[in-house]
XYZ file of C-alpha atoms in Angstrom:
392
model
C -41.825 40.656 -44.487
C -44.123 37.746 -43.671
C -45.832 37.567 -40.280
C -47.309 34.344 -38.913
C -50.172 35.267 -36.598
C -51.706 32.907 -34.006
C -55.165 33.838 -32.746
C -58.774 32.868 -32.340
C -60.206 33.041 -35.854
C -63.987 33.014 -35.268
C -66.583 34.808 -33.171
C -65.980 32.185 -30.463
C -62.895 34.225 -29.515
C -65.086 37.266 -28.760
C -63.456 40.685 -29.087
C -60.094 39.069 -29.859
C -61.473 37.821 -33.192
C -62.675 41.267 -34.273
C -59.513 43.044 -33.128
C -57.063 40.624 -34.740
C -58.963 40.205 -38.018
C -59.221 43.986 -38.414
C -55.529 44.464 -37.580
C -54.428 41.760 -40.027
C -56.624 43.174 -42.802
C -55.114 46.625 -42.224
C -51.576 45.178 -42.205
C -52.222 43.462 -45.549
C -53.397 46.774 -47.016
C -50.216 48.405 -45.673
C -48.072 45.859 -47.529
C -47.264 43.395 -44.736
C -47.877 39.761 -45.634
C -49.853 37.937 -42.941
C -50.818 34.297 -42.486
C -53.163 33.524 -39.582
C -53.369 30.204 -37.742
C -56.311 29.330 -35.509
C -58.355 26.442 -34.124
C -61.244 25.316 -36.278
C -64.766 25.354 -34.839
C -68.383 25.328 -36.103
C -68.328 29.091 -36.834
C -65.391 28.933 -39.254
C -67.394 28.849 -42.484
C -69.527 31.803 -41.373
C -66.595 33.920 -40.163
C -63.827 33.138 -42.667
C -64.936 36.072 -44.834
C -63.981 38.522 -42.076
C -60.317 37.937 -42.925
C -60.616 39.416 -46.444
C -57.388 38.635 -48.367
C -55.425 37.416 -45.321
C -54.253 33.783 -45.611
C -56.120 31.666 -43.073
C -54.934 28.276 -41.816
C -57.387 26.401 -39.561
C -56.114 23.445 -37.553
C -57.670 20.778 -35.362
C -57.008 20.870 -31.620
C -57.971 18.850 -28.568
C -58.111 19.164 -24.791
C -58.559 22.192 -22.521
C -55.362 23.841 -23.798
C -56.252 23.353 -27.482
C -53.265 21.101 -28.133
C -52.323 20.506 -31.772
C -49.521 18.652 -33.542
C -50.941 19.973 -36.808
C -50.219 23.552 -35.761
C -46.545 22.787 -35.252
C -46.346 21.224 -38.692
C -48.044 24.239 -40.278
C -45.722 26.681 -38.511
C -42.643 24.759 -39.600
C -43.766 25.157 -43.226
C -44.928 28.764 -42.860
C -41.591 30.391 -43.763
C -42.379 33.375 -41.569
C -39.987 36.155 -40.610
C -41.780 36.770 -37.327
C -44.577 35.238 -35.237
C -47.234 37.374 -33.550
C -48.945 35.445 -30.756
C -52.349 36.787 -29.682
C -53.518 35.560 -26.271
C -51.679 33.368 -23.782
C -52.139 30.303 -21.545
C -52.994 27.991 -24.469
C -51.032 25.442 -26.508
C -50.520 27.822 -29.428
C -48.260 29.872 -27.139
C -46.228 26.719 -26.507
C -46.011 26.104 -30.256
C -44.781 29.686 -30.695
C -42.054 29.120 -28.085
C -40.924 25.945 -29.860
C -40.877 27.782 -33.214
C -38.768 30.573 -31.720
C -36.230 28.164 -30.202
C -35.911 26.259 -33.471
C -35.696 29.237 -35.833
C -34.178 32.003 -33.704
C -36.561 34.546 -35.195
C -38.479 37.333 -33.435
C -41.757 36.824 -31.587
C -44.287 39.467 -30.543
C -46.838 38.460 -27.879
C -50.127 40.275 -27.270
C -51.613 39.142 -23.905
C -54.826 41.148 -24.545
C -55.340 41.859 -20.843
C -54.602 38.311 -19.697
C -51.806 39.500 -17.368
C -54.021 42.036 -15.598
C -54.521 41.343 -11.871
C -58.180 40.268 -12.081
C -57.449 37.968 -15.012
C -54.535 36.353 -13.166
C -56.711 35.686 -10.118
C -59.318 33.932 -12.275
C -58.429 30.182 -12.344
C -55.066 31.175 -10.870
C -53.854 27.658 -10.092
C -54.312 26.590 -13.719
C -52.318 29.590 -14.909
C -49.548 28.822 -12.445
C -49.287 25.296 -13.858
C -49.334 26.505 -17.477
C -46.849 29.233 -16.548
C -44.357 26.662 -15.284
C -44.924 24.406 -18.298
C -44.269 26.973 -21.022
C -46.065 30.338 -20.682
C -43.557 32.142 -18.451
C -40.586 31.084 -20.572
C -42.437 32.123 -23.707
C -43.170 35.559 -22.260
C -39.582 36.067 -21.089
C -38.196 35.116 -24.512
C -40.537 37.351 -26.513
C -38.711 39.948 -28.590
C -41.439 42.446 -27.747
C -44.709 42.336 -25.807
C -47.672 44.283 -27.153
C -49.816 46.148 -24.600
C -53.093 47.778 -25.541
C -52.632 50.661 -23.075
C -50.315 51.988 -20.367
C -52.271 50.191 -17.664
C -51.659 46.844 -19.370
C -47.975 47.712 -19.730
C -47.865 48.289 -15.962
C -49.445 44.847 -15.412
C -46.831 43.271 -17.690
C -44.055 44.867 -15.652
C -45.752 43.801 -12.395
C -45.641 40.201 -13.650
C -41.865 40.548 -13.685
C -41.287 40.873 -17.424
C -38.511 43.188 -18.608
C -39.057 42.890 -22.391
C -39.584 45.939 -24.603
C -43.300 46.797 -24.685
C -45.124 48.268 -27.666
C -48.164 50.251 -26.498
C -50.608 50.153 -29.406
C -54.396 50.268 -28.896
C -57.153 48.380 -30.661
C -59.044 50.167 -33.386
C -62.507 50.131 -34.869
C -64.214 50.529 -38.222
C -66.322 53.665 -38.517
C -69.893 52.989 -39.671
C -71.623 55.479 -41.941
C -74.179 57.389 -39.868
C -76.824 59.778 -41.093
C -77.227 63.241 -39.632
C -80.460 62.262 -37.889
C -78.418 59.969 -35.599
C -77.492 63.177 -33.778
C -81.078 64.331 -33.319
C -83.495 63.392 -30.521
C -86.002 60.813 -31.729
C -89.356 59.879 -30.187
C -89.356 56.282 -28.912
C -91.479 54.234 -26.565
C -88.353 53.349 -24.605
C -84.798 54.631 -24.346
C -82.399 51.702 -24.500
C -79.191 51.062 -22.572
C -77.031 48.328 -24.103
C -74.461 45.886 -22.795
C -72.926 43.979 -25.711
C -70.146 41.473 -25.169
C -69.156 38.142 -23.711
C -71.462 36.995 -20.901
C -68.778 36.359 -18.270
C -68.278 37.130 -14.538
C -65.563 39.704 -15.246
C -68.009 41.945 -17.118
C -69.820 43.095 -13.966
C -73.245 41.933 -15.132
C -74.483 40.683 -11.747
C -73.645 44.069 -10.327
C -75.333 45.799 -13.274
C -78.577 43.861 -12.804
C -78.591 44.626 -9.067
C -78.013 48.319 -9.812
C -80.715 48.361 -12.497
C -83.205 46.893 -10.036
C -82.438 49.664 -7.542
C -82.784 52.360 -10.207
C -86.078 50.954 -11.474
C -87.495 50.779 -7.927
C -87.573 54.593 -7.875
C -90.425 54.542 -10.423
C -89.806 58.041 -11.785
C -90.996 58.945 -15.270
C -87.425 59.466 -16.488
C -86.341 56.030 -15.231
C -89.450 54.273 -16.514
C -88.506 55.525 -19.991
C -85.408 53.282 -20.044
C -84.866 49.600 -20.787
C -81.690 47.537 -20.274
C -80.586 45.209 -23.077
C -77.980 42.519 -22.360
C -76.652 41.001 -25.575
C -73.779 38.629 -26.192
C -72.726 35.018 -26.245
C -72.837 32.918 -23.094
C -69.428 31.851 -21.779
C -69.757 28.685 -19.710
C -73.426 28.839 -18.757
C -73.174 32.125 -16.841
C -76.279 33.519 -18.579
C -78.685 31.192 -16.738
C -77.604 32.627 -13.404
C -78.107 36.179 -14.650
C -81.621 35.388 -15.849
C -82.438 33.808 -12.486
C -81.122 36.880 -10.684
C -83.141 39.218 -12.910
C -86.298 37.107 -12.438
C -85.917 37.130 -8.648
C -85.687 40.924 -8.763
C -88.787 41.195 -10.929
C -86.787 42.539 -13.855
C -87.309 39.667 -16.302
C -89.563 36.749 -17.061
C -89.287 33.958 -19.606
C -92.735 35.000 -20.822
C -92.118 38.753 -20.743
C -93.358 40.620 -23.818
C -90.640 42.365 -25.829
C -91.741 46.010 -25.278
C -92.474 45.680 -21.558
C -89.533 43.733 -20.149
C -87.315 45.839 -17.880
C -84.341 43.733 -18.998
C -83.999 42.007 -22.352
C -81.559 39.163 -22.999
C -80.930 39.077 -26.733
C -78.156 36.510 -27.132
C -75.227 36.824 -29.513
C -75.328 39.569 -32.152
C -73.138 39.584 -35.247
C -72.845 41.341 -38.587
C -75.926 43.188 -39.801
C -77.836 42.168 -36.680
C -75.254 43.837 -34.432
C -75.151 46.923 -36.631
C -78.932 47.295 -36.424
C -78.828 46.876 -32.643
C -76.155 49.555 -32.163
C -78.159 51.943 -34.343
C -81.301 51.346 -32.270
C -79.997 52.100 -28.757
C -79.298 55.298 -26.852
C -76.356 54.503 -24.556
C -73.823 51.781 -23.765
C -72.493 50.299 -20.518
C -69.496 48.100 -19.642
C -69.080 47.827 -15.836
C -66.131 45.439 -16.176
C -63.666 44.196 -13.574
C -60.970 43.502 -16.180
C -60.345 44.283 -19.858
C -57.457 44.603 -22.247
C -58.919 47.367 -24.376
C -62.564 46.579 -25.115
C -63.674 46.619 -28.730
C -67.266 47.016 -27.570
C -66.628 50.488 -26.127
C -64.828 51.628 -29.268
C -67.734 50.346 -31.349
C -70.231 52.168 -29.137
C -68.351 55.423 -29.618
C -68.165 54.785 -33.369
C -71.988 54.724 -33.309
C -72.050 58.006 -31.320
C -73.275 56.376 -28.095
C -72.526 57.825 -24.663
C -70.733 55.226 -22.546
C -70.804 54.241 -18.871
C -67.688 52.260 -17.958
C -65.077 51.490 -15.311
C -61.414 52.459 -15.172
C -60.659 48.772 -15.826
C -61.746 49.292 -19.438
C -58.390 51.072 -19.833
C -59.750 53.933 -21.907
C -58.997 57.035 -19.823
C -59.178 59.059 -23.033
C -62.941 58.585 -22.932
C -63.254 60.306 -19.552
C -60.840 63.058 -20.583
C -62.805 63.727 -23.783
C -66.161 63.793 -21.987
C -67.333 60.738 -23.936
C -67.909 58.479 -20.922
C -69.112 58.401 -17.339
C -66.992 56.616 -14.731
C -68.329 53.935 -12.378
C -66.758 51.289 -10.169
C -67.689 47.610 -10.713
C -70.043 47.465 -7.747
C -73.818 47.789 -7.627
C -73.932 51.062 -5.691
C -71.513 52.900 -7.960
C -73.220 51.553 -11.078
C -76.595 52.655 -9.678
C -75.274 56.191 -9.236
C -73.888 56.214 -12.783
C -77.175 54.977 -14.200
C -79.080 57.690 -12.367
C -76.740 60.277 -13.869
C -77.286 58.837 -17.333
C -81.082 58.803 -17.261
C -81.169 62.295 -15.725
C -79.106 63.809 -18.558
C -81.033 65.908 -21.065
C -81.302 64.236 -24.449
C -79.123 66.812 -26.176
C -76.378 66.336 -23.546
C -76.328 62.568 -24.199
C -76.054 63.244 -27.923
C -73.111 65.604 -27.383
C -71.403 62.963 -25.222
C -71.832 60.381 -27.970
C -70.512 62.777 -30.601
C -67.347 63.261 -28.523
C -66.844 59.491 -28.558
C -67.159 59.368 -32.337
C -64.577 62.139 -32.694
C -62.216 60.338 -30.302
C -62.376 57.159 -32.388
C -61.794 59.092 -35.618
C -58.680 60.777 -34.191
C -57.059 57.989 -32.158
C -58.394 54.540 -33.017
C -58.361 54.131 -36.813
C -56.983 50.802 -38.072
C -54.719 52.474 -40.658
C -52.867 54.327 -37.929
C -52.650 51.247 -35.711
C -51.378 49.048 -38.559
C -48.586 51.565 -39.243
C -47.501 51.399 -35.596
C -47.564 47.596 -35.572
C -45.648 47.394 -38.844
C -42.913 49.673 -37.501
C -42.706 47.477 -34.391
C -42.274 44.348 -36.521
C -39.543 46.036 -38.582
C -37.713 47.093 -35.423
C -37.906 43.547 -34.012
C -36.437 42.185 -37.253
C -33.823 44.772 -38.145
C -33.144 46.883 -35.062
C -32.358 50.524 -35.685
C -34.321 53.432 -34.266
C -36.845 52.342 -31.680
C -40.443 53.244 -32.666
C -42.138 55.866 -30.500
C -44.766 53.321 -29.406
C -42.097 51.015 -27.854
C -40.914 51.523 -24.287
C -37.974 49.722 -22.687
C -38.138 51.044 -19.117
């Protein structure tokens, strides 16, 4: 079996890049041949190594939809048994539709949260145009649609799609951690981390407003904490966040590293990201909309307690006692932050340990690759429907 995979292939694609590269690497190890096609960009040379032995085909694209005649030529020569399309609303989805019509072979589409209600409302008129051009037909014709969780499956059904849905989560690599990661350590500051794309859907304006309210209480426990916002800026949104934080007295361009109430660190990758995750004490994602966020899984893999919303689509975290629930508004986030800083150190460590255990049991890439492989085989050959596929 040979799978042709269309996806973002560098860090510019955010969590999609890490999820798809890890999945494809695991599929290769499980004996499924994969060839990945993605738009070239300045990060390609730095990030190509993340794909290990997976065949990588970079193509040139132009315009807001990433249009490419080269992609269509590459697909026609790819000799694939099946195409797996990651992400929607772009030209590569159109190319996938054309490939399917020409070859009559199966297609799996992973929207990665892009059919969730908040995501559909964002630039909705553009999506309506693209939907009429090709996206809606492509979705209707898909042999199977891949949802990261039951909530995303519900959003797919709400969009009017009746295709079979494979519910298969993202996974995460487990870093090696020493035993002292579970022990309280003396530090000048406890650190709360947001790590991800700097985008309106992440709830960062609300987080900064909540952090300002928490810090205004001036208790010793609260003074011991510092907020770190790290990630790459999507569309210039970061400047507005810095202005907001400065107006609230939380940040200054000239603020010294140890004393700033909020730090903006910029994008973090590779060893730099690993060092950052090892240096912090808790993680927060107050998002309005997610597929299934890699950042939360990574935080749990590093034994970090997590503060997140239901829109992160990881109810297992609340059930396991590995996360605290907030709504994506400043008042709810403030309450969650107060709960976090008031927790005894050993209780935070236990919460983080529960997250690590949850990842070990439910979100390993080997297990996820097996589920995806069985879905591909079912799409190609029929037979017994895999347990991860629903048709209701």
